[in-house]
Amino acid sequence: MNHLLPGFESQERVALLLSLTHISSPEVIAALTLHYTSALPAERAAARHGIELSNFMRGQKKLERIAATVEAIKAIDWAKLQLTHLQSGPLQPKQVA
């Protein structure tokens, strides 16, 4: 399952996800960022930054694994938040004295 959608990701999100990988090639990073922020096809993003498509795809797989892990953590946190909310009742705003 793909967790990242080409053309729908912000540069900040892609940069944060990339920071969790060991991808260090500036060209691969630039190609992945271009692909996910502008929806440029993988072949064209790789060619624009002078890298082999296989290197792009390897980086893409690493990035997808990281994104899957982040989404799994978010799902756990969301479930815990919902359970806490159900047990304690609706959240009430803090009263200011």
mmCIF file with all atom_site columns, N, CA and C in Angstrom, residues 4-18 32-34 36-38:
data_model
loop_
_atom_site.group_PDB
_atom_site.id
_atom_site.type_symbol
_atom_site.label_atom_id
_atom_site.label_alt_id
_atom_site.label_comp_id
_atom_site.label_asym_id
_atom_site.label_entity_id
_atom_site.label_seq_id
_atom_site.pdbx_PDB_ins_code
_atom_site.Cartn_x
_atom_site.Cartn_y
_atom_site.Cartn_z
_atom_site.occupancy
_atom_site.B_iso_or_equiv
_atom_site.pdbx_formal_charge
_atom_site.auth_seq_id
_atom_site.auth_comp_id
_atom_site.auth_asym_id
_atom_site.auth_atom_id
_atom_site.pdbx_PDB_model_num
ATOM 1  N N  . LEU A 1 4  ? 2.272  7.533  0.352  1.00 0.00 ? 4  LEU A N  1
ATOM 2  C CA . LEU A 1 4  ? 2.630  8.838  -0.189 1.00 0.00 ? 4  LEU A CA 1
ATOM 3  C C  . LEU A 1 4  ? 2.009  8.992  -1.566 1.00 0.00 ? 4  LEU A C  1
ATOM 4  N N  . LEU A 1 5  ? 1.422  10.153 -1.796 1.00 0.00 ? 5  LEU A N  1
ATOM 5  C CA . LEU A 1 5  ? 0.770  10.408 -3.076 1.00 0.00 ? 5  LEU A CA 1
ATOM 6  C C  . LEU A 1 5  ? 1.547  11.457 -3.857 1.00 0.00 ? 5  LEU A C  1
ATOM 7  N N  . PRO A 1 6  ? 2.050  11.080 -5.031 1.00 0.00 ? 6  PRO A N  1
ATOM 8  C CA . PRO A 1 6  ? 2.778  12.051 -5.850 1.00 0.00 ? 6  PRO A CA 1
ATOM 9  C C  . PRO A 1 6  ? 1.915  13.280 -6.137 1.00 0.00 ? 6  PRO A C  1
ATOM 10 N N  . GLY A 1 7  ? 2.496  14.450 -5.876 1.00 0.00 ? 7  GLY A N  1
ATOM 11 C CA . GLY A 1 7  ? 1.804  15.696 -6.123 1.00 0.00 ? 7  GLY A CA 1
ATOM 12 C C  . GLY A 1 7  ? 0.979  16.202 -4.962 1.00 0.00 ? 7  GLY A C  1
ATOM 13 N N  . PHE A 1 8  ? 0.814  15.399 -3.920 1.00 0.00 ? 8  PHE A N  1
ATOM 14 C CA . PHE A 1 8  ? -0.021 15.792 -2.788 1.00 0.00 ? 8  PHE A CA 1
ATOM 15 C C  . PHE A 1 8  ? 0.755  15.959 -1.487 1.00 0.00 ? 8  PHE A C  1
ATOM 16 N N  . GLU A 1 9  ? 2.050  15.790 -1.526 1.00 0.00 ? 9  GLU A N  1
ATOM 17 C CA . GLU A 1 9  ? 2.859  15.880 -0.314 1.00 0.00 ? 9  GLU A CA 1
ATOM 18 C C  . GLU A 1 9  ? 3.548  17.238 -0.252 1.00 0.00 ? 9  GLU A C  1
ATOM 19 N N  . SER A 1 10 ? 3.669  17.770 0.947  1.00 0.00 ? 10 SER A N  1
ATOM 20 C CA . SER A 1 10 ? 4.380  19.033 1.108  1.00 0.00 ? 10 SER A CA 1
ATOM 21 C C  . SER A 1 10 ? 5.883  18.763 1.156  1.00 0.00 ? 10 SER A C  1
ATOM 22 N N  . GLN A 1 11 ? 6.655  19.787 0.843  1.00 0.00 ? 11 GLN A N  1
ATOM 23 C CA . GLN A 1 11 ? 8.108  19.645 0.925  1.00 0.00 ? 11 GLN A CA 1
ATOM 24 C C  . GLN A 1 11 ? 8.533  19.341 2.358  1.00 0.00 ? 11 GLN A C  1
ATOM 25 N N  . GLU A 1 12 ? 7.851  19.940 3.324  1.00 0.00 ? 12 GLU A N  1
ATOM 26 C CA . GLU A 1 12 ? 8.195  19.715 4.728  1.00 0.00 ? 12 GLU A CA 1
ATOM 27 C C  . GLU A 1 12 ? 7.977  18.258 5.124  1.00 0.00 ? 12 GLU A C  1
ATOM 28 N N  . ARG A 1 13 ? 6.845  17.680 4.710  1.00 0.00 ? 13 ARG A N  1
ATOM 29 C CA . ARG A 1 13 ? 6.558  16.276 5.039  1.00 0.00 ? 13 ARG A CA 1
ATOM 30 C C  . ARG A 1 13 ? 7.580  15.351 4.407  1.00 0.00 ? 13 ARG A C  1
ATOM 31 N N  . VAL A 1 14 ? 7.883  15.579 3.133  1.00 0.00 ? 14 VAL A N  1
ATOM 32 C CA . VAL A 1 14 ? 8.868  14.739 2.443  1.00 0.00 ? 14 VAL A CA 1
ATOM 33 C C  . VAL A 1 14 ? 10.234 14.878 3.119  1.00 0.00 ? 14 VAL A C  1
ATOM 34 N N  . ALA A 1 15 ? 10.619 16.099 3.461  1.00 0.00 ? 15 ALA A N  1
ATOM 35 C CA . ALA A 1 15 ? 11.913 16.324 4.114  1.00 0.00 ? 15 ALA A CA 1
ATOM 36 C C  . ALA A 1 15 ? 11.981 15.603 5.462  1.00 0.00 ? 15 ALA A C  1
ATOM 37 N N  . LEU A 1 16 ? 10.907 15.675 6.237  1.00 0.00 ? 16 LEU A N  1
ATOM 38 C CA . LEU A 1 16 ? 10.897 14.985 7.535  1.00 0.00 ? 16 LEU A CA 1
ATOM 39 C C  . LEU A 1 16 ? 10.975 13.471 7.370  1.00 0.00 ? 16 LEU A C  1
ATOM 40 N N  . LEU A 1 17 ? 10.234 12.934 6.408  1.00 0.00 ? 17 LEU A N  1
ATOM 41 C CA . LEU A 1 17 ? 10.295 11.489 6.165  1.00 0.00 ? 17 LEU A CA 1
ATOM 42 C C  . LEU A 1 17 ? 11.692 11.084 5.690  1.00 0.00 ? 17 LEU A C  1
ATOM 43 N N  . LEU A 1 18 ? 12.272 11.885 4.797  1.00 0.00 ? 18 LEU A N  1
ATOM 44 C CA . LEU A 1 18 ? 13.622 11.585 4.314  1.00 0.00 ? 18 LEU A CA 1
ATOM 45 C C  . LEU A 1 18 ? 14.639 11.629 5.450  1.00 0.00 ? 18 LEU A C  1
ATOM 46 N N  . LEU A 1 32 ? 13.148 12.526 -5.433 1.00 0.00 ? 32 LEU A N  1
ATOM 47 C CA . LEU A 1 32 ? 12.007 12.069 -4.638 1.00 0.00 ? 32 LEU A CA 1
ATOM 48 C C  . LEU A 1 32 ? 11.121 13.241 -4.226 1.00 0.00 ? 32 LEU A C  1
ATOM 49 N N  . THR A 1 33 ? 11.753 14.315 -3.798 1.00 0.00 ? 33 THR A N  1
ATOM 50 C CA . THR A 1 33 ? 10.995 15.504 -3.398 1.00 0.00 ? 33 THR A CA 1
ATOM 51 C C  . THR A 1 33 ? 10.203 16.052 -4.573 1.00 0.00 ? 33 THR A C  1
ATOM 52 N N  . LEU A 1 34 ? 10.842 16.152 -5.725 1.00 0.00 ? 34 LEU A N  1
ATOM 53 C CA . LEU A 1 34 ? 10.153 16.642 -6.924 1.00 0.00 ? 34 LEU A CA 1
ATOM 54 C C  . LEU A 1 34 ? 8.971  15.756 -7.276 1.00 0.00 ? 34 LEU A C  1
ATOM 55 N N  . TYR A 1 36 ? 7.176  13.711 -5.359 1.00 0.00 ? 36 TYR A N  1
ATOM 56 C CA . TYR A 1 36 ? 6.067  13.729 -4.395 1.00 0.00 ? 36 TYR A CA 1
ATOM 57 C C  . TYR A 1 36 ? 5.417  15.103 -4.216 1.00 0.00 ? 36 TYR A C  1
ATOM 58 N N  . THR A 1 37 ? 6.118  16.151 -4.582 1.00 0.00 ? 37 THR A N  1
ATOM 59 C CA . THR A 1 37 ? 5.520  17.477 -4.428 1.00 0.00 ? 37 THR A CA 1
ATOM 60 C C  . THR A 1 37 ? 4.904  18.019 -5.710 1.00 0.00 ? 37 THR A C  1
ATOM 61 N N  . SER A 1 38 ? 5.300  17.474 -6.853 1.00 0.00 ? 38 SER A N  1
ATOM 62 C CA . SER A 1 38 ? 4.795  18.016 -8.122 1.00 0.00 ? 38 SER A CA 1
ATOM 63 C C  . SER A 1 38 ? 4.101  16.990 -9.003 1.00 0.00 ? 38 SER A C  1
#
